[in-house]
PDB file of C-alpha atoms in Angstrom:
ATOM      1  CA  MET A   1      -6.134  -6.377  23.672  1.00 97.00           C
ATOM      2  CA  LYS A   2      -7.439  -3.225  22.077  1.00 99.00           C
ATOM      3  CA  VAL A   3      -5.081  -2.341  19.218  1.00 99.00           C
ATOM      4  CA  LEU A   4      -5.364   1.150  17.717  1.00 99.00           C
ATOM      5  CA  LEU A   5      -4.415   1.679  14.062  1.00 99.00           C
ATOM      6  CA  SER A   6      -3.052   5.032  12.900  1.00 99.00           C
ATOM      7  CA  GLY A   7      -2.822   5.483   9.141  1.00 98.00           C
ATOM      8  CA  TYR A   8      -4.329   7.094   6.062  1.00 97.00           C
ATOM      9  CA  TYR A   9      -7.680   5.437   6.651  1.00 98.00           C
ATOM     10  CA  GLY A  10     -11.121   6.634   5.608  1.00 98.00           C
ATOM     11  CA  PHE A  11      -9.958   8.620   2.567  1.00 97.00           C
ATOM     12  CA  ASP A  12     -11.365   6.291  -0.143  1.00 96.00           C
ATOM     13  CA  ASN A  13      -7.906   5.161  -1.226  1.00 96.00           C
ATOM     14  CA  THR A  14      -8.003   1.507  -2.289  1.00 97.00           C
ATOM     15  CA  GLY A  15      -4.418   0.826  -1.234  1.00 97.00           C
ATOM     16  CA  ASP A  16      -4.790   2.101   2.304  1.00 98.00           C
ATOM     17  CA  GLU A  17      -8.179   0.432   2.662  1.00 98.00           C
ATOM     18  CA  ALA A  18      -6.546  -2.841   1.566  1.00 98.00           C
ATOM     19  CA  ILE A  19      -3.990  -2.464   4.351  1.00 98.00           C
ATOM     20  CA  LEU A  20      -6.762  -1.675   6.842  1.00 99.00           C
ATOM     21  CA  LEU A  21      -8.880  -4.640   5.786  1.00 98.00           C
ATOM     22  CA  ALA A  22      -5.944  -7.030   6.112  1.00 98.00           C
ATOM     23  CA  ILE A  23      -4.831  -5.706   9.516  1.00 99.00           C
ATOM     24  CA  THR A  24      -8.297  -5.757  11.075  1.00 99.00           C
ATOM     25  CA  ARG A  25      -8.941  -9.293   9.819  1.00 98.00           C
ATOM     26  CA  GLU A  26      -5.622 -10.571  11.146  1.00 98.00           C
ATOM     27  CA  LEU A  27      -6.013  -8.890  14.547  1.00 98.00           C
ATOM     28  CA  LYS A  28      -9.492 -10.366  14.963  1.00 98.00           C
ATOM     29  CA  ALA A  29      -8.154 -13.810  14.045  1.00 98.00           C
ATOM     30  CA  MET A  30      -5.536 -13.385  16.805  1.00 98.00           C
ATOM     31  CA  GLY A  31      -8.249 -12.566  19.343  1.00 98.00           C
ATOM     32  CA  HIS A  32      -7.543  -8.828  19.565  1.00 98.00           C
ATOM     33  CA  GLU A  33      -9.968  -5.930  19.144  1.00 99.00           C
ATOM     34  CA  PRO A  34      -8.908  -3.492  16.391  1.00 99.00           C
ATOM     35  CA  TRP A  35      -9.685   0.205  16.766  1.00 99.00           C
ATOM     36  CA  VAL A  36      -9.092   2.665  13.926  1.00 99.00           C
ATOM     37  CA  LEU A  37      -8.295   6.373  13.636  1.00 99.00           C
ATOM     38  CA  SER A  38     -10.245   7.347  10.532  1.00 99.00           C
ATOM     39  CA  ASN A  39     -11.165  10.322   8.407  1.00 98.00           C
ATOM     40  CA  ASN A  40     -14.640   8.779   8.093  1.00 98.00           C
ATOM     41  CA  PRO A  41     -15.372   6.717  11.215  1.00 98.00           C
ATOM     42  CA  ASP A  42     -18.882   5.626  10.199  1.00 98.00           C
ATOM     43  CA  GLN A  43     -17.660   4.363   6.835  1.00 98.00           C
ATOM     44  CA  THR A  44     -14.693   2.595   8.422  1.00 98.00           C
ATOM     45  CA  GLU A  45     -16.894   0.857  10.990  1.00 98.00           C
ATOM     46  CA  ALA A  46     -19.248  -0.341   8.250  1.00 98.00           C
ATOM     47  CA  PHE A  47     -16.317  -1.515   6.104  1.00 96.00           C
ATOM     48  CA  THR A  48     -14.274  -3.344   8.752  1.00 98.00           C
ATOM     49  CA  GLY A  49     -16.605  -3.973  11.681  1.00 98.00           C
ATOM     50  CA  ALA A  50     -13.982  -2.307  13.896  1.00 98.00           C
ATOM     51  CA  LYS A  51     -14.587   0.619  16.238  1.00 98.00           C
ATOM     52  CA  ALA A  52     -13.404   3.875  14.637  1.00 99.00           C
ATOM     53  CA  PHE A  53     -12.513   7.315  15.988  1.00 98.00           C
ATOM     54  CA  PRO A  54     -12.140  10.700  14.224  1.00 98.00           C
ATOM     55  CA  ARG A  55      -8.441  11.067  13.508  1.00 98.00           C
ATOM     56  CA  MET A  56      -8.343  14.894  13.541  1.00 96.00           C
ATOM     57  CA  LYS A  57     -10.611  15.648  16.521  1.00 97.00           C
ATOM     58  CA  PRO A  58      -8.490  15.968  19.683  1.00 96.00           C
ATOM     59  CA  LEU A  59     -11.085  14.468  22.036  1.00 96.00           C
ATOM     60  CA  GLY A  60     -11.696  11.479  19.775  1.00 96.00           C
ATOM     61  CA  LEU A  61      -7.978  10.942  19.238  1.00 97.00           C
ATOM     62  CA  LEU A  62      -7.150  11.163  22.946  1.00 98.00           C
ATOM     63  CA  SER A  63     -10.052   8.883  23.845  1.00 98.00           C
ATOM     64  CA  ALA A  64      -8.754   6.241  21.447  1.00 99.00           C
ATOM     65  CA  LEU A  65      -5.172   6.532  22.684  1.00 99.00           C
ATOM     66  CA  ALA A  66      -6.254   6.392  26.325  1.00 98.00           C
ATOM     67  CA  GLY A  67      -8.415   3.309  25.799  1.00 99.00           C
ATOM     68  CA  CYS A  68      -6.068   1.143  23.735  1.00 99.00           C
ATOM     69  CA  GLN A  69      -3.199  -1.051  24.912  1.00 98.00           C
ATOM     70  CA  VAL A  70      -1.188  -0.969  21.677  1.00 99.00           C
ATOM     71  CA  LEU A  71      -0.718   1.613  18.906  1.00 99.00           C
ATOM     72  CA  LEU A  72       0.227   0.411  15.438  1.00 99.00           C
ATOM     73  CA  SER A  73       1.415   3.329  13.305  1.00 99.00           C
ATOM     74  CA  GLY A  74       0.814   2.000   9.835  1.00 97.00           C
ATOM     75  CA  GLY A  75       0.847   0.463   7.476  1.00 95.00           C
ATOM     76  CA  GLY A  76       1.559   2.572   4.451  1.00 95.00           C
ATOM     77  CA  GLY A  77       4.028   5.304   3.603  1.00 93.00           C
ATOM     78  CA  LEU A  78       3.234   7.623   6.503  1.00 96.00           C
ATOM     79  CA  LEU A  79       6.645   8.809   7.675  1.00 97.00           C
ATOM     80  CA  GLN A  80       7.659  11.054   4.815  1.00 95.00           C
ATOM     81  CA  ASP A  81       7.776  14.797   4.234  1.00 93.00           C
ATOM     82  CA  LYS A  82       7.761  14.811   0.440  1.00 81.00           C
ATOM     83  CA  THR A  83       4.123  15.909   0.161  1.00 74.00           C
ATOM     84  CA  SER A  84       3.902  17.934   3.369  1.00 81.00           C
ATOM     85  CA  SER A  85       5.714  18.221   6.682  1.00 91.00           C
ATOM     86  CA  ARG A  86       2.285  18.444   8.352  1.00 95.00           C
ATOM     87  CA  ASN A  87       1.618  14.769   7.640  1.00 95.00           C
ATOM     88  CA  LEU A  88       4.876  13.795   9.305  1.00 97.00           C
ATOM     89  CA  THR A  89       4.041  16.036  12.272  1.00 98.00           C
ATOM     90  CA  TYR A  90       0.661  14.356  12.707  1.00 98.00           C
ATOM     91  CA  TYR A  91       1.915  10.772  12.698  1.00 98.00           C
ATOM     92  CA  LEU A  92       4.888  11.538  14.958  1.00 98.00           C
ATOM     93  CA  THR A  93       2.594  13.374  17.395  1.00 98.00           C
ATOM     94  CA  VAL A  94       0.305  10.339  17.611  1.00 99.00           C
ATOM     95  CA  ILE A  95       3.324   8.115  18.303  1.00 99.00           C
ATOM     96  CA  GLN A  96       4.728  10.438  20.964  1.00 98.00           C
ATOM     97  CA  THR A  97       1.351  10.876  22.684  1.00 98.00           C
ATOM     98  CA  ALA A  98       0.866   7.115  22.867  1.00 98.00           C
ATOM     99  CA  LYS A  99       4.312   6.751  24.422  1.00 98.00           C
ATOM    100  CA  MET A 100       3.540   9.461  26.982  1.00 98.00           C
ATOM    101  CA  LEU A 101       0.417   7.503  27.937  1.00 98.00           C
ATOM    102  CA  GLY A 102       2.502   4.376  28.472  1.00 98.00           C
ATOM    103  CA  LYS A 103       1.191   2.431  25.483  1.00 98.00           C
ATOM    104  CA  ARG A 104       3.102  -0.160  23.511  1.00 98.00           C
ATOM    105  CA  VAL A 105       3.960   1.444  20.155  1.00 98.00           C
ATOM    106  CA  ALA A 106       5.052  -0.143  16.896  1.00 98.00           C
ATOM    107  CA  VAL A 107       5.773   1.411  13.534  1.00 99.00           C
ATOM    108  CA  PHE A 108       3.988  -1.247  11.556  1.00 99.00           C
ATOM    109  CA  ASN A 109       4.966  -2.367   8.057  1.00 98.00           C
ATOM    110  CA  GLN A 110       5.626   1.101   6.750  1.00 97.00           C
ATOM    111  CA  SER A 111       7.797   2.397   3.951  1.00 95.00           C
ATOM    112  CA  ILE A 112       9.997   5.168   5.325  1.00 96.00           C
ATOM    113  CA  GLY A 113      10.620   8.273   3.232  1.00 94.00           C
ATOM    114  CA  PRO A 114      11.254  10.175   1.126  1.00 93.00           C
ATOM    115  CA  LEU A 115      12.594  12.365   3.929  1.00 96.00           C
ATOM    116  CA  THR A 116      14.435  15.660   3.871  1.00 96.00           C
ATOM    117  CA  GLU A 117      17.462  16.010   6.130  1.00 96.00           C
ATOM    118  CA  GLU A 118      15.199  17.800   8.601  1.00 96.00           C
ATOM    119  CA  GLY A 119      12.680  14.961   8.371  1.00 97.00           C
ATOM    120  CA  LYS A 120      15.379  12.396   9.117  1.00 98.00           C
ATOM    121  CA  LYS A 121      16.287  14.283  12.283  1.00 97.00           C
ATOM    122  CA  ARG A 122      12.647  14.560  13.333  1.00 98.00           C
ATOM    123  CA  ILE A 123      11.921  10.819  13.270  1.00 98.00           C
ATOM    124  CA  GLN A 124      14.949   9.779  15.300  1.00 98.00           C
ATOM    125  CA  GLY A 125      13.548  10.675  18.730  1.00 97.00           C
ATOM    126  CA  PRO A 126      10.031   9.249  18.314  1.00 98.00           C
ATOM    127  CA  LEU A 127      11.294   6.019  16.691  1.00 98.00           C
ATOM    128  CA  ALA A 128      13.997   5.361  19.283  1.00 96.00           C
ATOM    129  CA  ARG A 129      13.032   2.541  21.668  1.00 92.00           C
ATOM    130  CA  THR A 130      10.098   1.724  19.382  1.00 96.00           C
ATOM    131  CA  VAL A 131       9.384  -1.543  17.579  1.00 97.00           C
ATOM    132  CA  ASN A 132      10.054  -0.474  13.989  1.00 98.00           C
ATOM    133  CA  ILE A 133       8.785  -2.905  11.356  1.00 99.00           C
ATOM    134  CA  VAL A 134       9.186  -1.828   7.732  1.00 98.00           C
ATOM    135  CA  ARG A 135       7.872  -3.428   4.579  1.00 95.00           C
ATOM    136  CA  ASP A 136      10.939  -3.137   2.317  1.00 93.00           C
ATOM    137  CA  GLN A 137      14.700  -3.450   2.562  1.00 94.00           C
ATOM    138  CA  LYS A 138      15.356   0.148   1.451  1.00 94.00           C
ATOM    139  CA  SER A 139      13.354   1.448   4.429  1.00 96.00           C
ATOM    140  CA  LYS A 140      15.233  -0.856   6.802  1.00 97.00           C
ATOM    141  CA  ASN A 141      18.522   0.419   5.441  1.00 97.00           C
ATOM    142  CA  LEU A 142      17.387   4.033   5.892  1.00 98.00           C
ATOM    143  CA  LEU A 143      16.396   3.572   9.535  1.00 98.00           C
ATOM    144  CA  GLU A 144      19.603   1.710  10.320  1.00 98.00           C
ATOM    145  CA  SER A 145      21.629   4.512   8.706  1.00 98.00           C
ATOM    146  CA  LEU A 146      19.976   6.837  11.246  1.00 98.00           C
ATOM    147  CA  GLY A 147      20.971   4.595  14.142  1.00 98.00           C
ATOM    148  CA  LEU A 148      17.487   3.118  14.565  1.00 98.00           C
ATOM    149  CA  GLN A 149      16.705  -0.572  14.909  1.00 97.00           C
ATOM    150  CA  ALA A 150      14.352  -2.010  12.294  1.00 98.00           C
ATOM    151  CA  HIS A 151      12.760  -5.356  11.475  1.00 98.00           C
ATOM    152  CA  LEU A 152      11.838  -6.399   7.952  1.00 97.00           C
ATOM    153  CA  GLY A 153       8.151  -7.247   7.602  1.00 98.00           C
ATOM    154  CA  GLY A 154       5.816  -7.079   4.626  1.00 97.00           C
ATOM    155  CA  ASP A 155       2.772  -5.189   3.458  1.00 98.00           C
ATOM    156  CA  PRO A 156      -0.313  -6.553   5.267  1.00 98.00           C
ATOM    157  CA  ALA A 157      -2.331  -6.430   2.023  1.00 98.00           C
ATOM    158  CA  LEU A 158      -0.296  -9.434   0.871  1.00 98.00           C
ATOM    159  CA  LEU A 159      -2.448 -11.484   3.252  1.00 98.00           C
ATOM    160  CA  LEU A 160      -5.683 -10.718   1.375  1.00 98.00           C
ATOM    161  CA  LYS A 161      -7.242 -13.408  -0.811  1.00 96.00           C
ATOM    162  CA  PRO A 162      -9.622 -13.146  -3.793  1.00 95.00           C
ATOM    163  CA  SER A 163     -13.217 -13.658  -2.687  1.00 90.00           C
ATOM    164  CA  LYS A 164     -14.000 -15.891  -5.629  1.00 80.00           C
ATOM    165  CA  THR A 165     -12.148 -17.893  -8.228  1.00 78.00           C
ATOM    166  CA  LEU A 166     -12.286 -16.162 -11.592  1.00 82.00           C
ATOM    167  CA  PRO A 167     -10.738 -17.697 -14.713  1.00 89.00           C
ATOM    168  CA  ARG A 168      -7.356 -16.100 -15.403  1.00 93.00           C
ATOM    169  CA  ASP A 169      -7.035 -14.574 -18.849  1.00 96.00           C
ATOM    170  CA  PRO A 170      -3.380 -14.208 -19.928  1.00 95.00           C
ATOM    171  CA  ASN A 171      -4.449 -11.669 -22.565  1.00 97.00           C
ATOM    172  CA  ARG A 172      -6.065  -9.368 -20.006  1.00 98.00           C
ATOM    173  CA  ILE A 173      -3.868  -6.521 -18.762  1.00 98.00           C
ATOM    174  CA  VAL A 174      -4.738  -4.323 -15.768  1.00 99.00           C
ATOM    175  CA  ILE A 175      -3.197  -0.855 -15.488  1.00 99.00           C
ATOM    176  CA  ALA A 176      -3.463   1.313 -12.356  1.00 99.00           C
ATOM    177  CA  PRO A 177      -2.362   4.925 -12.993  1.00 99.00           C
ATOM    178  CA  ARG A 178      -1.977   7.872 -10.615  1.00 98.00           C
ATOM    179  CA  GLY A 179      -3.908  11.047 -11.250  1.00 97.00           C
ATOM    180  CA  ASP A 180      -1.012  13.254 -10.155  1.00 95.00           C
ATOM    181  CA  GLU A 181       1.517  11.648 -12.524  1.00 97.00           C
ATOM    182  CA  LYS A 182       0.496  13.059 -15.911  1.00 97.00           C
ATOM    183  CA  ASP A 183       3.873  12.383 -17.554  1.00 98.00           C
ATOM    184  CA  ILE A 184       3.616   8.699 -16.672  1.00 98.00           C
ATOM    185  CA  THR A 185       0.042   8.580 -17.960  1.00 99.00           C
ATOM    186  CA  ASP A 186       1.189  10.106 -21.249  1.00 99.00           C
ATOM    187  CA  ARG A 187       3.910   7.446 -21.586  1.00 99.00           C
ATOM    188  CA  LEU A 188       1.355   4.717 -20.890  1.00 99.00           C
ATOM    189  CA  LYS A 189      -0.932   5.838 -23.734  1.00 99.00           C
ATOM    190  CA  PRO A 190       1.100   4.208 -26.558  1.00 99.00           C
ATOM    191  CA  VAL A 191       1.397   1.067 -24.419  1.00 99.00           C
ATOM    192  CA  VAL A 192      -2.408   0.856 -24.183  1.00 99.00           C
ATOM    193  CA  ARG A 193      -2.718   1.572 -27.909  1.00 99.00           C
ATOM    194  CA  ASP A 194      -0.252  -1.138 -28.898  1.00 98.00           C
ATOM    195  CA  LEU A 195      -1.613  -3.718 -26.452  1.00 98.00           C
ATOM    196  CA  THR A 196      -5.172  -3.383 -27.737  1.00 98.00           C
ATOM    197  CA  ALA A 197      -3.931  -3.396 -31.343  1.00 98.00           C
ATOM    198  CA  ARG A 198      -2.253  -6.747 -30.607  1.00 97.00           C
ATOM    199  CA  GLY A 199      -5.498  -8.208 -29.266  1.00 97.00           C
ATOM    200  CA  PHE A 200      -4.919  -7.767 -25.537  1.00 98.00           C
ATOM    201  CA  ARG A 201      -7.861  -6.703 -23.380  1.00 98.00           C
ATOM    202  CA  VAL A 202      -6.970  -3.744 -21.178  1.00 99.00           C
ATOM    203  CA  GLN A 203      -8.708  -2.699 -17.972  1.00 99.00           C
ATOM    204  CA  ILE A 204      -7.809   0.528 -16.183  1.00 99.00           C
ATOM    205  CA  ILE A 205      -8.463   0.543 -12.438  1.00 99.00           C
ATOM    206  CA  SER A 206      -8.707   3.884 -10.662  1.00 98.00           C
ATOM    207  CA  PHE A 207      -7.539   3.095  -7.122  1.00 98.00           C
ATOM    208  CA  HIS A 208      -8.371   6.539  -5.747  1.00 97.00           C
ATOM    209  CA  PRO A 209     -11.694   7.758  -7.212  1.00 95.00           C
ATOM    210  CA  HIS A 210     -11.817  11.450  -8.103  1.00 92.00           C
ATOM    211  CA  VAL A 211      -8.002  11.549  -8.008  1.00 96.00           C
ATOM    212  CA  ASP A 212      -7.120   8.891 -10.599  1.00 98.00           C
ATOM    213  CA  ASP A 213     -10.290   9.058 -12.708  1.00 98.00           C
ATOM    214  CA  VAL A 214      -8.965  11.643 -15.181  1.00 98.00           C
ATOM    215  CA  ALA A 215      -5.854   9.548 -15.837  1.00 98.00           C
ATOM    216  CA  ALA A 216      -8.011   6.437 -16.213  1.00 98.00           C
ATOM    217  CA  ARG A 217     -10.253   8.110 -18.793  1.00 98.00           C
ATOM    218  CA  ALA A 218      -7.228   9.399 -20.706  1.00 98.00           C
ATOM    219  CA  LEU A 219      -5.899   5.843 -20.990  1.00 99.00           C
ATOM    220  CA  GLU A 220      -9.347   4.560 -21.922  1.00 98.00           C
ATOM    221  CA  GLN A 221      -9.279   6.827 -24.970  1.00 98.00           C
ATOM    222  CA  ALA A 222      -5.802   5.631 -25.989  1.00 98.00           C
ATOM    223  CA  GLY A 223      -6.890   2.154 -27.092  1.00 98.00           C
ATOM    224  CA  GLN A 224      -9.772   0.067 -28.364  1.00 96.00           C
ATOM    225  CA  ASN A 225     -12.513  -1.297 -26.087  1.00 96.00           C
ATOM    226  CA  VAL A 226     -10.659  -0.363 -22.912  1.00 98.00           C
ATOM    227  CA  GLU A 227     -12.576  -0.993 -19.667  1.00 98.00           C
ATOM    228  CA  VAL A 228     -12.445   1.380 -16.676  1.00 98.00           C
ATOM    229  CA  LEU A 229     -13.211   0.540 -13.053  1.00 98.00           C
ATOM    230  CA  SER A 230     -13.168   3.274 -10.402  1.00 98.00           C
ATOM    231  CA  THR A 231     -13.301   1.853  -6.889  1.00 98.00           C
ATOM    232  CA  SER A 232     -12.072   2.270  -3.330  1.00 96.00           C
ATOM    233  CA  ASP A 233     -13.073  -1.316  -2.481  1.00 97.00           C
ATOM    234  CA  PRO A 234      -9.864  -3.371  -2.166  1.00 98.00           C
ATOM    235  CA  GLN A 235     -11.689  -6.691  -2.360  1.00 97.00           C
ATOM    236  CA  LEU A 236     -13.280  -5.739  -5.686  1.00 97.00           C
ATOM    237  CA  ALA A 237      -9.923  -4.529  -7.021  1.00 98.00           C
ATOM    238  CA  LEU A 238      -8.239  -7.754  -5.896  1.00 98.00           C
ATOM    239  CA  ASP A 239     -10.912  -9.906  -7.525  1.00 97.00           C
ATOM    240  CA  GLN A 240     -10.485  -8.055 -10.834  1.00 97.00           C
ATOM    241  CA  ILE A 241      -6.693  -8.282 -10.659  1.00 98.00           C
ATOM    242  CA  SER A 242      -6.825 -12.010  -9.893  1.00 98.00           C
ATOM    243  CA  ALA A 243      -8.387 -12.630 -13.319  1.00 97.00           C
ATOM    244  CA  ALA A 244      -5.659 -10.747 -15.231  1.00 98.00           C
ATOM    245  CA  GLY A 245      -2.526 -12.012 -16.913  1.00 97.00           C
ATOM    246  CA  HIS A 246      -0.361  -9.015 -16.015  1.00 98.00           C
ATOM    247  CA  VAL A 247      -0.640  -5.827 -13.940  1.00 98.00           C
ATOM    248  CA  ILE A 248       1.135  -2.541 -14.660  1.00 99.00           C
ATOM    249  CA  GLY A 249       1.073  -0.536 -11.456  1.00 98.00           C
ATOM    250  CA  VAL A 250       1.855   3.091 -10.877  1.00 98.00           C
ATOM    251  CA  ARG A 251      -0.236   2.768  -7.726  1.00 98.00           C
ATOM    252  CA  LEU A 252       1.770   0.695  -5.248  1.00 96.00           C
ATOM    253  CA  HIS A 253      -1.135  -1.434  -4.115  1.00 97.00           C
ATOM    254  CA  ALA A 254      -1.951  -2.471  -7.645  1.00 98.00           C
ATOM    255  CA  VAL A 255       1.295  -4.442  -7.675  1.00 98.00           C
ATOM    256  CA  ILE A 256       0.857  -5.562  -4.060  1.00 98.00           C
ATOM    257  CA  LEU A 257      -2.612  -6.961  -4.783  1.00 99.00           C
ATOM    258  CA  ALA A 258      -1.206  -8.586  -7.922  1.00 99.00           C
ATOM    259  CA  ALA A 259       1.422 -10.224  -5.719  1.00 98.00           C
ATOM    260  CA  ALA A 260      -1.278 -11.372  -3.285  1.00 98.00           C
ATOM    261  CA  ALA A 261      -3.137 -13.013  -6.191  1.00 97.00           C
ATOM    262  CA  ARG A 262       0.114 -14.332  -7.750  1.00 97.00           C
ATOM    263  CA  VAL A 263      -0.476 -12.380 -10.955  1.00 97.00           C
ATOM    264  CA  LYS A 264       2.604 -11.161 -12.826  1.00 97.00           C
ATOM    265  CA  PHE A 265       3.247  -7.450 -12.397  1.00 98.00           C
ATOM    266  CA  THR A 266       5.490  -4.581 -13.373  1.00 98.00           C
ATOM    267  CA  GLY A 267       5.868  -1.419 -11.306  1.00 98.00           C
ATOM    268  CA  ILE A 268       6.416   2.156 -12.449  1.00 98.00           C
ATOM    269  CA  HIS A 269       8.361   3.720  -9.609  1.00 93.00           C
ATOM    270  CA  TYR A 270       7.211   7.304  -9.223  1.00 90.00           C
ATOM    271  CA  ASP A 271       8.176   6.851  -5.551  1.00 88.00           C
ATOM    272  CA  PRO A 272      10.902   4.781  -3.816  1.00 87.00           C
ATOM    273  CA  LYS A 273       8.269   2.592  -2.128  1.00 90.00           C
ATOM    274  CA  VAL A 274       7.229   1.113  -5.495  1.00 94.00           C
ATOM    275  CA  GLU A 275      10.811   0.307  -6.419  1.00 93.00           C
ATOM    276  CA  GLY A 276      11.438  -1.061  -2.924  1.00 91.00           C
ATOM    277  CA  PHE A 277       8.503  -3.449  -3.100  1.00 94.00           C
ATOM    278  CA  CYS A 278       9.267  -4.677  -6.616  1.00 96.00           C
ATOM    279  CA  ASP A 279      12.940  -5.184  -5.795  1.00 94.00           C
ATOM    280  CA  ASP A 280      12.080  -7.291  -2.747  1.00 93.00           C
ATOM    281  CA  ALA A 281       9.486  -9.174  -4.818  1.00 95.00           C
ATOM    282  CA  LEU A 282      12.078  -9.917  -7.543  1.00 95.00           C
ATOM    283  CA  MET A 283       9.802  -8.291 -10.123  1.00 96.00           C
ATOM    284  CA  PRO A 284      10.580  -5.696 -12.813  1.00 95.00           C
ATOM    285  CA  THR A 285      10.221  -1.946 -12.352  1.00 96.00           C
ATOM    286  CA  PHE A 286      10.614   0.986 -14.692  1.00 98.00           C
ATOM    287  CA  PRO A 287      11.532   4.600 -13.879  1.00 97.00           C
ATOM    288  CA  ARG A 288       8.990   7.353 -14.409  1.00 96.00           C
ATOM    289  CA  ASP A 289      10.691   8.321 -17.707  1.00 98.00           C
ATOM    290  CA  PHE A 290      10.438   4.752 -19.033  1.00 98.00           C
ATOM    291  CA  ASN A 291      10.569   3.849 -22.704  1.00 98.00           C
ATOM    292  CA  PRO A 292       7.040   2.678 -23.706  1.00 98.00           C
ATOM    293  CA  SER A 293       8.473   0.142 -26.162  1.00 98.00           C
ATOM    294  CA  GLU A 294      10.584  -1.485 -23.447  1.00 98.00           C
ATOM    295  CA  LEU A 295       7.592  -1.730 -21.121  1.00 98.00           C
ATOM    296  CA  LEU A 296       5.496  -3.245 -23.905  1.00 97.00           C
ATOM    297  CA  HIS A 297       8.219  -5.833 -24.562  1.00 96.00           C
ATOM    298  CA  THR A 298       8.249  -6.803 -20.868  1.00 95.00           C
ATOM    299  CA  ILE A 299       4.500  -7.442 -20.965  1.00 95.00           C
ATOM    300  CA  ILE A 300       4.314  -9.440 -24.180  1.00 92.00           C
ATOM    301  CA  ARG A 301       7.417 -11.608 -23.652  1.00 87.00           C
ATOM    302  CA  ASP A 302       5.510 -13.258 -20.783  1.00 75.00           C
ATOM    303  CA  ALA A 303       8.488 -14.365 -18.678  1.00 80.00           C
ATOM    304  CA  ARG A 304       7.872 -16.992 -16.009  1.00 88.00           C
ATOM    305  CA  PRO A 305       7.726 -15.222 -12.620  1.00 92.00           C
ATOM    306  CA  ASP A 306       9.811 -16.145  -9.582  1.00 95.00           C
ATOM    307  CA  TRP A 307       7.464 -15.979  -6.581  1.00 98.00           C
ATOM    308  CA  THR A 308      10.071 -16.698  -3.888  1.00 97.00           C
ATOM    309  CA  GLY A 309      10.418 -13.003  -3.022  1.00 96.00           C
ATOM    310  CA  VAL A 310       6.654 -12.551  -2.679  1.00 98.00           C
ATOM    311  CA  GLU A 311       6.329 -15.716  -0.598  1.00 98.00           C
ATOM    312  CA  ALA A 312       9.045 -14.486   1.765  1.00 97.00           C
ATOM    313  CA  MET A 313       7.363 -11.087   2.137  1.00 97.00           C
ATOM    314  CA  THR A 314       3.985 -12.694   2.788  1.00 98.00           C
ATOM    315  CA  LEU A 315       5.452 -14.856   5.546  1.00 98.00           C
ATOM    316  CA  ARG A 316       7.170 -11.834   7.124  1.00 98.00           C
ATOM    317  CA  ALA A 317       3.913  -9.854   6.953  1.00 98.00           C
ATOM    318  CA  ARG A 318       2.074 -12.574   8.867  1.00 97.00           C
ATOM    319  CA  GLU A 319       4.811 -13.020  11.466  1.00 97.00           C
ATOM    320  CA  SER A 320       5.091  -9.260  12.045  1.00 98.00           C
ATOM    321  CA  PHE A 321       1.749  -9.104  13.862  1.00 98.00           C
ATOM    322  CA  ARG A 322       2.924 -11.009  16.935  1.00 97.00           C
ATOM    323  CA  LEU A 323       6.146  -9.009  17.103  1.00 97.00           C
ATOM    324  CA  ALA A 324       4.265  -5.705  16.904  1.00 98.00           C
ATOM    325  CA  VAL A 325       1.385  -6.507  19.240  1.00 97.00           C
ATOM    326  CA  GLU A 326       2.801  -9.070  21.651  1.00 91.00           C
ATOM    327  CA  GLY A 327       6.568  -8.674  21.310  1.00 88.00           C
ATOM    328  CA  LYS A 328       7.029 -12.292  20.233  1.00 74.00           C
TER     329      LYS A 328
END
């Protein structure tokens, strides 16, 4: 079957490209043909080997919807109106158009929200009589509170594997900031300073080049011999994370890729989706106004992780494909 993916693809965001890479690989392994709605179709085709269509051009969008058998809306945090109601309008319109054309539709391993009261009303119609698979318990609870059925899945990026075996260095700490969270970056500066003063090696990974780079450079200047990597390549980011002893993630997919590599992680929840993932993973999170000393203590005390939550999410992520695509 031709399975069309609707998400935030082709925008050079490592997290969303990680989701895309995992979904296209899994669909191909199942014998399906993935198609992608992308902001940069040529780049997406080169990256995934999947056929891509321009997401914002009506003819390209309609051609993709007409030619597919299944629409997967996701993954990611698409159904929210915190940043803009226009984003919510776009994704709901794609869902509704696919339904009008008689296609099988699944909301696929998304986090739902944050939503205004108006946003909550707007999703109820399009998501009724739809296979709704969410990646965290908080999102499942939200949909059920709105009278919508939901299945608990997992982020597809959990299915990615490092491309090579790198020696793990327990004294190497990876930090993934967000460029639009200056207050969090400022609170991370003394953490970087104290970690490097204690002999830890710190690497800052910018998951969204040109957006996170300023925050990454600010943290680079906070400590001694801090490395910076700016990339939108999820495989490269995963390989770097797999060699670390601990990951501090403001970016959600920094902690998700850490989970995929079974590297200890701590989330900074600027958004409910970070808290939701870390809660389900049984891993620590800190609020955006965290105490730097408390975060530092969490890193250096080196507690033994409990991977049962991550293993359960990974299994649900894998099983969610057949439910979404084939209804099994």
